CSV table of N, CA, C and O in Angstrom, one decimal:
chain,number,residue,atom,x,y,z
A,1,UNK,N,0.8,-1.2,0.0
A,1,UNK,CA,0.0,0.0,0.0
A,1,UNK,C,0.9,1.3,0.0
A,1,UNK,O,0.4,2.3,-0.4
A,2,UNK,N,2.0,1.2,0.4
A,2,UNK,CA,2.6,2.2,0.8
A,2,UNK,C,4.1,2.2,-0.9
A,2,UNK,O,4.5,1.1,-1.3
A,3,UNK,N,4.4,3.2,-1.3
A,3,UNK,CA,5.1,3.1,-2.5
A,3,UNK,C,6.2,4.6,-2.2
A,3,UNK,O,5.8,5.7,-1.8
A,4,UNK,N,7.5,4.3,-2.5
A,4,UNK,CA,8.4,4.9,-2.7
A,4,UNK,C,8.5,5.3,-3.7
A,4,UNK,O,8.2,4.5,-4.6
A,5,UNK,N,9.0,7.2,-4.3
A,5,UNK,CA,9.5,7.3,-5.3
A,5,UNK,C,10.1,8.2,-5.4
A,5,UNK,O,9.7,9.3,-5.1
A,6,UNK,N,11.5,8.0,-5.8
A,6,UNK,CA,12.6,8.8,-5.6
A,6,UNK,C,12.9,9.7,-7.3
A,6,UNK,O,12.4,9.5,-8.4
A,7,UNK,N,13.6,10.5,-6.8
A,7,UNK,CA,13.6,11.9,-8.0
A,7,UNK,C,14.7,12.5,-8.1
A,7,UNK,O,15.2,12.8,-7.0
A,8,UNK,N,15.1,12.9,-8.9
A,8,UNK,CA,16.5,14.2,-8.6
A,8,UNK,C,17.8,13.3,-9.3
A,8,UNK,O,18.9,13.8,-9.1
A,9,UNK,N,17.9,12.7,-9.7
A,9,UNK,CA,19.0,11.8,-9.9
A,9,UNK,C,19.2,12.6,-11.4
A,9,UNK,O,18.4,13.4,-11.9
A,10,UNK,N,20.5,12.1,-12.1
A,10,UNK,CA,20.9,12.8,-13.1
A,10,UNK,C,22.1,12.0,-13.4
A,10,UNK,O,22.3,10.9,-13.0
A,11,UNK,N,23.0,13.3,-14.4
A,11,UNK,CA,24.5,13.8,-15.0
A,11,UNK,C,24.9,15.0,-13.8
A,11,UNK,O,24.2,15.9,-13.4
A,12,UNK,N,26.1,14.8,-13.5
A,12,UNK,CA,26.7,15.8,-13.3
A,12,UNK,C,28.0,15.4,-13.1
A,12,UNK,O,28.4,14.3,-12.9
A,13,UNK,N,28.8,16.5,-13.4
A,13,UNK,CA,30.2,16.7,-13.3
A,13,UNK,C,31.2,16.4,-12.1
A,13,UNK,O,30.6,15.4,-11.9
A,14,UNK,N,31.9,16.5,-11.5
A,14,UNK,CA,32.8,16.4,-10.4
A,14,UNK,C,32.8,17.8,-9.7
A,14,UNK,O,33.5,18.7,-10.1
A,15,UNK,N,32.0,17.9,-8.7
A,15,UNK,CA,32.3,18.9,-8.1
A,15,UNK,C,31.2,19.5,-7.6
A,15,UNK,O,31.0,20.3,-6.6
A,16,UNK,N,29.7,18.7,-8.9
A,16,UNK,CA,28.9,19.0,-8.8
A,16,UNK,C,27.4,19.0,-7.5
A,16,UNK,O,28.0,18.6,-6.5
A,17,UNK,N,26.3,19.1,-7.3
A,17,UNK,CA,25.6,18.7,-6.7
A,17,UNK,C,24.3,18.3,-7.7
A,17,UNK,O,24.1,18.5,-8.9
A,18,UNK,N,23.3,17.5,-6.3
A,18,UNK,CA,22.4,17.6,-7.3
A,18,UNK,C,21.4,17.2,-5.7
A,18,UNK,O,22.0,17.0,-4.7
A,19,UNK,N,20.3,17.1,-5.8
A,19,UNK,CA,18.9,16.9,-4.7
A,19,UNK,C,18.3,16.0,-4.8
A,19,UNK,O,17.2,16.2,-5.3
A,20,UNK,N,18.5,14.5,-4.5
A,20,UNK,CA,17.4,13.9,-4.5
A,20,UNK,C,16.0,13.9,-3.4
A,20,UNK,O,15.9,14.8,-2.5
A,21,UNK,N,15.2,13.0,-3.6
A,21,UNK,CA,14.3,13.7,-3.6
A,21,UNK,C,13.2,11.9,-3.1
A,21,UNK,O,13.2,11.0,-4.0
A,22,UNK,N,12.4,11.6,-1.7
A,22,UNK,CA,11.7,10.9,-2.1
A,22,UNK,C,10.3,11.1,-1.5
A,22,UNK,O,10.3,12.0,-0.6
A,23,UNK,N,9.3,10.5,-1.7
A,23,UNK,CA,8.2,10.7,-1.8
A,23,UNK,C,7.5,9.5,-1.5
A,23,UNK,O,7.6,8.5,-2.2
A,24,UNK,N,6.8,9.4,-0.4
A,24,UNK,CA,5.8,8.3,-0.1
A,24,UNK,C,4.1,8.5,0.0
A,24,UNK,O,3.6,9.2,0.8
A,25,UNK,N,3.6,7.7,-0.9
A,25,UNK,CA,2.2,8.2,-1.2
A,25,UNK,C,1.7,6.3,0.0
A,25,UNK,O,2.3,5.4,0.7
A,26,UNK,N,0.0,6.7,-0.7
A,26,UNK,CA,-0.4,5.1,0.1
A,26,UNK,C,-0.7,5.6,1.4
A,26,UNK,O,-0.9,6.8,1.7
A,27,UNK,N,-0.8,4.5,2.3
A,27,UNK,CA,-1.5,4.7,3.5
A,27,UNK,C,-0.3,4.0,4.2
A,27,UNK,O,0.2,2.9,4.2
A,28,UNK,N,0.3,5.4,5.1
A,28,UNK,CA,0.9,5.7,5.7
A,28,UNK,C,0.5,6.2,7.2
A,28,UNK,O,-0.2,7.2,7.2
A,29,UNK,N,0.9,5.4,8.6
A,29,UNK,CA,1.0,5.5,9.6
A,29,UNK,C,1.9,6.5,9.9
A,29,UNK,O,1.6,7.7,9.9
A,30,UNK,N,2.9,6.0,10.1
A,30,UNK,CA,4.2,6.2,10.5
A,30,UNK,C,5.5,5.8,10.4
A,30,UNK,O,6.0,4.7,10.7
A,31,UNK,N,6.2,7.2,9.5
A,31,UNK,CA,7.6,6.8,9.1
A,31,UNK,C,8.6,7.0,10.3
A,31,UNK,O,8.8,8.1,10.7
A,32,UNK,N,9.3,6.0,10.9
A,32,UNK,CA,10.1,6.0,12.0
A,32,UNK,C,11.4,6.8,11.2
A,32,UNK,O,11.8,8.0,11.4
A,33,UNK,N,11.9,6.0,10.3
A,33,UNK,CA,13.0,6.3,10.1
A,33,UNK,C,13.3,6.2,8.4
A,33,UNK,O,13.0,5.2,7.7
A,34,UNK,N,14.1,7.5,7.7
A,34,UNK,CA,14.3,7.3,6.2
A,34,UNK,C,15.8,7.2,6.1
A,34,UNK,O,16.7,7.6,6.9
A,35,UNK,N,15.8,6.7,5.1
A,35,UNK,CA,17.7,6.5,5.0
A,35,UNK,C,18.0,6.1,3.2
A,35,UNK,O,17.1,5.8,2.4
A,36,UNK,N,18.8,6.3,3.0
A,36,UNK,CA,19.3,6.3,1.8
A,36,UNK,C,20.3,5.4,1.4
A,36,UNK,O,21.3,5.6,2.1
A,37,UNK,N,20.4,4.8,0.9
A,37,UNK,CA,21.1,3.6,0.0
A,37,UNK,C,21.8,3.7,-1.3
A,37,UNK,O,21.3,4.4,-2.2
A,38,UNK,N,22.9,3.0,-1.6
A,38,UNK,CA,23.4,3.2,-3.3
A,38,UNK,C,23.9,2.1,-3.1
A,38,UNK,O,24.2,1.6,-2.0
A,39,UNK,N,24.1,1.4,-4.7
A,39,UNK,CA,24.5,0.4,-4.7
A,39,UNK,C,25.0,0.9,-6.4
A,39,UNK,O,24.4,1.4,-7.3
A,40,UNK,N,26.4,0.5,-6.3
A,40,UNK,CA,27.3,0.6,-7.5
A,40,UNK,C,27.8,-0.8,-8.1
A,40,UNK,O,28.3,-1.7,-7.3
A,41,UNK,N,27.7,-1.1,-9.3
A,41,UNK,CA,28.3,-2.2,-10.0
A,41,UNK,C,29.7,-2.5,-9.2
A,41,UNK,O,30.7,-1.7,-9.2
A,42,UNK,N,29.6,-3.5,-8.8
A,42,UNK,CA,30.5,-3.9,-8.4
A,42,UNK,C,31.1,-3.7,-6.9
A,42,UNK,O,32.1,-4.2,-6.3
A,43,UNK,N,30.3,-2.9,-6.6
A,43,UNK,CA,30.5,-2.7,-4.7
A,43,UNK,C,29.3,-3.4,-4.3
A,43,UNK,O,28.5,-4.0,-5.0
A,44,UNK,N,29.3,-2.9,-2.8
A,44,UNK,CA,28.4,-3.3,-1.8
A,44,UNK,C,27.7,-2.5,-1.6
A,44,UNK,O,28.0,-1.3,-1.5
A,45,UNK,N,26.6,-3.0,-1.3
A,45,UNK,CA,25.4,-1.7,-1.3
A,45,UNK,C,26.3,-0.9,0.4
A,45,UNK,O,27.0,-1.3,1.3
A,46,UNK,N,25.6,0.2,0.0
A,46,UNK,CA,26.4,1.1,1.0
A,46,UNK,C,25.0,1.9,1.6
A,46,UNK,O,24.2,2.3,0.9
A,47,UNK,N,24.9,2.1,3.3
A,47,UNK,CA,24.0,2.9,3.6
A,47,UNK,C,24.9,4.2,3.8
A,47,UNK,O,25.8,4.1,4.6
A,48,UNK,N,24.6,5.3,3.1
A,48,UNK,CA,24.7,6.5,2.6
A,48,UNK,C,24.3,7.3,4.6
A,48,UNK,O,24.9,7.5,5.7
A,49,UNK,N,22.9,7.5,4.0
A,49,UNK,CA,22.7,8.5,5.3
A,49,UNK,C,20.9,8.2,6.0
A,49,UNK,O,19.8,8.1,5.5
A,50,UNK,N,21.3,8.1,7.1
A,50,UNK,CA,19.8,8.1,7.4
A,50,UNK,C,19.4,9.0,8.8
A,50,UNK,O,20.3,9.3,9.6
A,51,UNK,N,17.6,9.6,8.9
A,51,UNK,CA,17.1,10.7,9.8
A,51,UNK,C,16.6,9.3,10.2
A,51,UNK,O,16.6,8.2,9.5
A,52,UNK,N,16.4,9.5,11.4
A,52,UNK,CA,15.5,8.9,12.2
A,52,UNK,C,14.3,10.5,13.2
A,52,UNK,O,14.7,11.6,13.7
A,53,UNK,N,13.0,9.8,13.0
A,53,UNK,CA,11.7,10.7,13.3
A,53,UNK,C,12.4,11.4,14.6
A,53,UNK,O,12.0,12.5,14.4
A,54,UNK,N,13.1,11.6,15.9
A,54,UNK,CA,13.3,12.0,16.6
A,54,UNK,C,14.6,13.5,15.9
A,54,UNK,O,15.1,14.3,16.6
A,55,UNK,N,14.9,13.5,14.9
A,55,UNK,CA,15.7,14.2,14.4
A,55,UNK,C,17.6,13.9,14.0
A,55,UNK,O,18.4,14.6,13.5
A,56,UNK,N,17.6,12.9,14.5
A,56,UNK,CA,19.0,12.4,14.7
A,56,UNK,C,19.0,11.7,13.1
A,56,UNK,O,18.2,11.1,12.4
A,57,UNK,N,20.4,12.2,12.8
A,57,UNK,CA,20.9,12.0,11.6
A,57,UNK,C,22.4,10.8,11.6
A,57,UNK,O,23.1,10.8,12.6
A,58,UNK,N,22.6,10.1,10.7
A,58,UNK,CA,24.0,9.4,10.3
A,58,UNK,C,23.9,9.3,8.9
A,58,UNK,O,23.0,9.2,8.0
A,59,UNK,N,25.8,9.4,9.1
A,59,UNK,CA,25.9,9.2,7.5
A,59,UNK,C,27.5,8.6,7.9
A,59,UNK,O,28.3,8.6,8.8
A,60,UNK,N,27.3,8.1,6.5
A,60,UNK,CA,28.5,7.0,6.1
A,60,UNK,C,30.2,7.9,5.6
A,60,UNK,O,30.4,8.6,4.6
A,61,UNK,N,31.3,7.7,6.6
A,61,UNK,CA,32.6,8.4,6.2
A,61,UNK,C,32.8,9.0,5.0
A,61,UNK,O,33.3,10.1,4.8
A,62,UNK,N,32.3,8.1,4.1
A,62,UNK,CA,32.4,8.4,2.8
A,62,UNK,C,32.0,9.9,2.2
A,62,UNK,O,32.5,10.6,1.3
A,63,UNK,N,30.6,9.9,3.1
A,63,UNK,CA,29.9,11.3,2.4
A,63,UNK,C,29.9,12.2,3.4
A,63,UNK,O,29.6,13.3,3.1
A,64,UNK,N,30.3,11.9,4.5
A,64,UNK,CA,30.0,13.3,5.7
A,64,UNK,C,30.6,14.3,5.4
A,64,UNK,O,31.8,14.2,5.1
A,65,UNK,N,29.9,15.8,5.3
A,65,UNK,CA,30.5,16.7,5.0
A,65,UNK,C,30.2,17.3,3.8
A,65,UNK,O,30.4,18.4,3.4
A,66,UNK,N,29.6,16.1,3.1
A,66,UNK,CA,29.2,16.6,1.4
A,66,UNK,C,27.8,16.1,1.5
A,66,UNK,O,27.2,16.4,0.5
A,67,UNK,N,27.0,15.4,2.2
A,67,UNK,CA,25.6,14.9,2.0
A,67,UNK,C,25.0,15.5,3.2
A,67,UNK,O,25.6,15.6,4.2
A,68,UNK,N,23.6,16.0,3.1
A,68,UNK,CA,22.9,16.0,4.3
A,68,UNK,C,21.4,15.3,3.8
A,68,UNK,O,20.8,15.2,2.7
A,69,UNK,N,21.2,15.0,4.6
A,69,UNK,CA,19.8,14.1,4.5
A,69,UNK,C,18.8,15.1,5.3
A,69,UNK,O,19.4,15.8,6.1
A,70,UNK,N,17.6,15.2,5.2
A,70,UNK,CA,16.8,15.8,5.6
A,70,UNK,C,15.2,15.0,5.2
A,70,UNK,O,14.9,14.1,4.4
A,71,UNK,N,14.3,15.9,6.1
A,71,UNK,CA,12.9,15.7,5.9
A,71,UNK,C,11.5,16.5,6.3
A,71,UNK,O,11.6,17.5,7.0
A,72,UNK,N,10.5,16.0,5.9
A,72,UNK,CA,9.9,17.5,6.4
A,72,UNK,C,9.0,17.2,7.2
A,72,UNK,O,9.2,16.1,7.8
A,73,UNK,N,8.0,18.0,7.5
A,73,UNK,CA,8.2,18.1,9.3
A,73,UNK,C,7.0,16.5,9.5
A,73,UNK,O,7.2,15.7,10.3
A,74,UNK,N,5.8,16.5,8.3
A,74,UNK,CA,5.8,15.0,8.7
A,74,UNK,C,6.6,13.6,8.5
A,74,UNK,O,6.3,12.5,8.9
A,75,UNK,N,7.5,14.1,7.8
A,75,UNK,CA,8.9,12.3,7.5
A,75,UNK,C,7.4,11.9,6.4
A,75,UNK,O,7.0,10.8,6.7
A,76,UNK,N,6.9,12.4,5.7
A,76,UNK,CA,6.1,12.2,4.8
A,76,UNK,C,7.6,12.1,3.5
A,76,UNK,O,7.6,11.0,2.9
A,77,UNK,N,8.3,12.8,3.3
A,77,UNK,CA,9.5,12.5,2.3
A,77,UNK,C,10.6,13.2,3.1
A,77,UNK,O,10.6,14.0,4.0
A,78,UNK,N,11.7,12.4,2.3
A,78,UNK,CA,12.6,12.6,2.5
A,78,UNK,C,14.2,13.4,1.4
A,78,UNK,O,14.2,13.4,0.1
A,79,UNK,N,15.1,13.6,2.0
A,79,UNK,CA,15.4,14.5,0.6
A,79,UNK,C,16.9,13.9,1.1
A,79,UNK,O,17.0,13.2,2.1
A,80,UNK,N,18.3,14.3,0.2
A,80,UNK,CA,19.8,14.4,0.1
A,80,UNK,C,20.0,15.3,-0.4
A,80,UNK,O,19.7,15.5,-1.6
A,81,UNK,N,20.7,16.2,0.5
A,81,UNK,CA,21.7,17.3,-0.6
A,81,UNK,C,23.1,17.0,-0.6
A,81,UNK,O,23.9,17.0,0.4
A,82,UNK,N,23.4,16.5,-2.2
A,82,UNK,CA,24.5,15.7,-2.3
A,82,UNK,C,25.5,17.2,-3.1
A,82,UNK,O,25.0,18.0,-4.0
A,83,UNK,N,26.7,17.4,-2.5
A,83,UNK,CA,27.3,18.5,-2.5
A,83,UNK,C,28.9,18.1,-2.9
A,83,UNK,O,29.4,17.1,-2.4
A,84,UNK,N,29.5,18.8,-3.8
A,84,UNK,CA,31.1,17.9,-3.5
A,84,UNK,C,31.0,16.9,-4.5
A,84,UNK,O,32.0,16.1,-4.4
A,85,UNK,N,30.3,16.6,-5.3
A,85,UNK,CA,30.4,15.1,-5.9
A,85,UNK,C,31.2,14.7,-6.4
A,85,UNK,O,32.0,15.4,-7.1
A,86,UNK,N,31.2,13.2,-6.3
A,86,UNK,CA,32.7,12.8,-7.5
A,86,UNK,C,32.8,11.4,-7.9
A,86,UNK,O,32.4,10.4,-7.3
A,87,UNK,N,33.3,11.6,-8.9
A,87,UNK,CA,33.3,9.9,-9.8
A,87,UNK,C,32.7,8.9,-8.5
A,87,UNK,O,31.5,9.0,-8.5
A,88,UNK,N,33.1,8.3,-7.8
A,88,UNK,CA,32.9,7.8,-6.7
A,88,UNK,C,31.6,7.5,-5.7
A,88,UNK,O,31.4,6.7,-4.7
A,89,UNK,N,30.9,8.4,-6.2
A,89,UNK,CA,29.6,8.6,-5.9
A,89,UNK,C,28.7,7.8,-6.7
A,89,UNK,O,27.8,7.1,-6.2
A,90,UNK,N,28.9,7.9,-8.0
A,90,UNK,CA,28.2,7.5,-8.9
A,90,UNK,C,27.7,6.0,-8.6
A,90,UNK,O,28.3,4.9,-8.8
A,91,UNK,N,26.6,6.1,-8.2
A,91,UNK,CA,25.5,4.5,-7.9
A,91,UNK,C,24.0,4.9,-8.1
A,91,UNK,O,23.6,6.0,-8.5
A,92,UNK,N,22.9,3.5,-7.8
A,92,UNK,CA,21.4,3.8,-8.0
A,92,UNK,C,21.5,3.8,-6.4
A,92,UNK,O,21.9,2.8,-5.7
A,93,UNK,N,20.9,5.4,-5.7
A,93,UNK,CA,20.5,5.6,-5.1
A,93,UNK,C,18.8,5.2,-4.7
A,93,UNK,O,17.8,5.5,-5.2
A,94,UNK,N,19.1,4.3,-3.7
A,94,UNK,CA,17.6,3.8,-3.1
A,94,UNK,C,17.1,4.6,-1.7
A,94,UNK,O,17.8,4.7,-0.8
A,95,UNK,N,15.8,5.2,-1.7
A,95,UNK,CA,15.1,5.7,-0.9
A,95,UNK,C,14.9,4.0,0.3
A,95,UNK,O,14.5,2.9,-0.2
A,96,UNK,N,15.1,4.3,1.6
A,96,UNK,CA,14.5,3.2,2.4
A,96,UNK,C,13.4,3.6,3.7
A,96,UNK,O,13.8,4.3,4.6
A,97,UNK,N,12.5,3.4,3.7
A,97,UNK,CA,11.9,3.7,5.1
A,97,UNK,C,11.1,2.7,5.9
A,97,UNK,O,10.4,1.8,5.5
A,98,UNK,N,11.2,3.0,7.3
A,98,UNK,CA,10.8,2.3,8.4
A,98,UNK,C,9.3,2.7,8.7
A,98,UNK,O,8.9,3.6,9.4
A,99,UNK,N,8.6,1.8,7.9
A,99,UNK,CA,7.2,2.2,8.6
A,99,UNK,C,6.9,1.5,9.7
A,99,UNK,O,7.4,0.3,9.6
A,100,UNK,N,6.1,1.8,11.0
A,100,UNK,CA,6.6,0.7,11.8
A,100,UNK,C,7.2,0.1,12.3
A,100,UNK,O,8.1,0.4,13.1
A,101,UNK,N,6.8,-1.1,12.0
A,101,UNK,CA,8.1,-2.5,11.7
A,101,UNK,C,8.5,-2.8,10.6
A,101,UNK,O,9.5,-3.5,10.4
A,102,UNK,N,7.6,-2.1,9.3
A,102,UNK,CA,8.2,-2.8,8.2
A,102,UNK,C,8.9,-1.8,7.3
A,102,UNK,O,8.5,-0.6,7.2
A,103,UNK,N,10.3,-2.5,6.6
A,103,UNK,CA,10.7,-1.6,5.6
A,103,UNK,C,10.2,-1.3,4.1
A,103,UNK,O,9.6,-2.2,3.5
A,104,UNK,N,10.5,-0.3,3.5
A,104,UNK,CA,9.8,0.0,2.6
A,104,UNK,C,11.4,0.5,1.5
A,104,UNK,O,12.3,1.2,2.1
A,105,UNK,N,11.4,0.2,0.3
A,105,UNK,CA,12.0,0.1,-0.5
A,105,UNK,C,11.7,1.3,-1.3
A,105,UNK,O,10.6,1.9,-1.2
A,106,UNK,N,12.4,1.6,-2.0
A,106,UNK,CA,12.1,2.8,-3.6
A,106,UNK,C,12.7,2.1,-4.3
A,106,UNK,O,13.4,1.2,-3.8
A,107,UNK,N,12.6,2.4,-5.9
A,107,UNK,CA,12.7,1.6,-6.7
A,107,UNK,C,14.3,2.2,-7.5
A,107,UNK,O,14.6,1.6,-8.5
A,108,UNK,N,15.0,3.2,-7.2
A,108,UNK,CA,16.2,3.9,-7.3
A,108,UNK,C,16.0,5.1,-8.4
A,108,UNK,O,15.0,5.4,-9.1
A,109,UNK,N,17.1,5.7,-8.2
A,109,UNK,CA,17.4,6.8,-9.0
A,109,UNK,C,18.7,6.6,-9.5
A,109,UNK,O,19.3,5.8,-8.7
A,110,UNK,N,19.4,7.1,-10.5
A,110,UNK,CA,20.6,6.9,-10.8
A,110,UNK,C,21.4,8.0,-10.5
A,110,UNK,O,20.7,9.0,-10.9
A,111,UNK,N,22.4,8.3,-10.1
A,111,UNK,CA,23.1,9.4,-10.1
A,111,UNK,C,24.6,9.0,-10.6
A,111,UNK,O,25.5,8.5,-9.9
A,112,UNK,N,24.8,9.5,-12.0
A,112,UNK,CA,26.4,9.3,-12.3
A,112,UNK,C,26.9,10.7,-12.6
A,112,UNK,O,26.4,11.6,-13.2
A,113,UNK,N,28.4,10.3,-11.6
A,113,UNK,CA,29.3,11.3,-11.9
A,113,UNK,C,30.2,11.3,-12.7
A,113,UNK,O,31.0,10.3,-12.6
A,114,UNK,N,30.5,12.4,-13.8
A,114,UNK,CA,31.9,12.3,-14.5
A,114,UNK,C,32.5,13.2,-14.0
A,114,UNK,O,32.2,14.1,-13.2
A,115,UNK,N,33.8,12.7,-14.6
A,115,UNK,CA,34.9,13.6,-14.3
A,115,UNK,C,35.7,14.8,-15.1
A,115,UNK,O,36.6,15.4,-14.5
């Protein structure tokens, strides 16, 4: 009932930014917690960054400092401002959230970086 859909993904350059972007429609209780995911050919999916509903934020070494995760005031969506980017970045970015008990998937966005 409940469906993810993420947005903002693109082209950009090294250096660049860009906003993703997700969106949960359906019959929605309660989002405990949204977090963000990428998974690149040939790595391991990586959890990026995630809010949990009390306001508390983590993010992964990799991006601290160039990513912030955010949401709005009902965790109805959730957003990334990915800042700094670079080759390295480049994966399908997955929207994840905790409704409840249960998790809820997005279906990705792509974000590649050149150099």
């Amino acid at each position: 009932q409940v469906q993810l859909v993420e947005s903002g993904g693109g082209l950009v350059q090294a250096g660049g930014s860009l906003r993703l972007s997700c969106a949960a429609s359906g019959s929605i209780f309660s989002i405990n917690v949204i977090s963000w995911y990428r998974q690149a050919p040939g790595k391991q999916r990586e959890l990026v960054a995630s809010l949990s509903s009390g306001g508390s934020t983590s993010y992964a070494d990799s991006v601290k400092g160039r990513f912030t995760i955010s949401g709005d005031n009902a965790m109805k969506a959730g957003y990334l401002q990915m800042n700094s980017l670079k080759p390295e970045d480049t994966a399908v970015y997955h929207c994840v959230v905790r409704i409840e008990s249960t998790r809820v998937w997005g279906q990705g966005t792509q974000v590649t970086v050149s150099s």
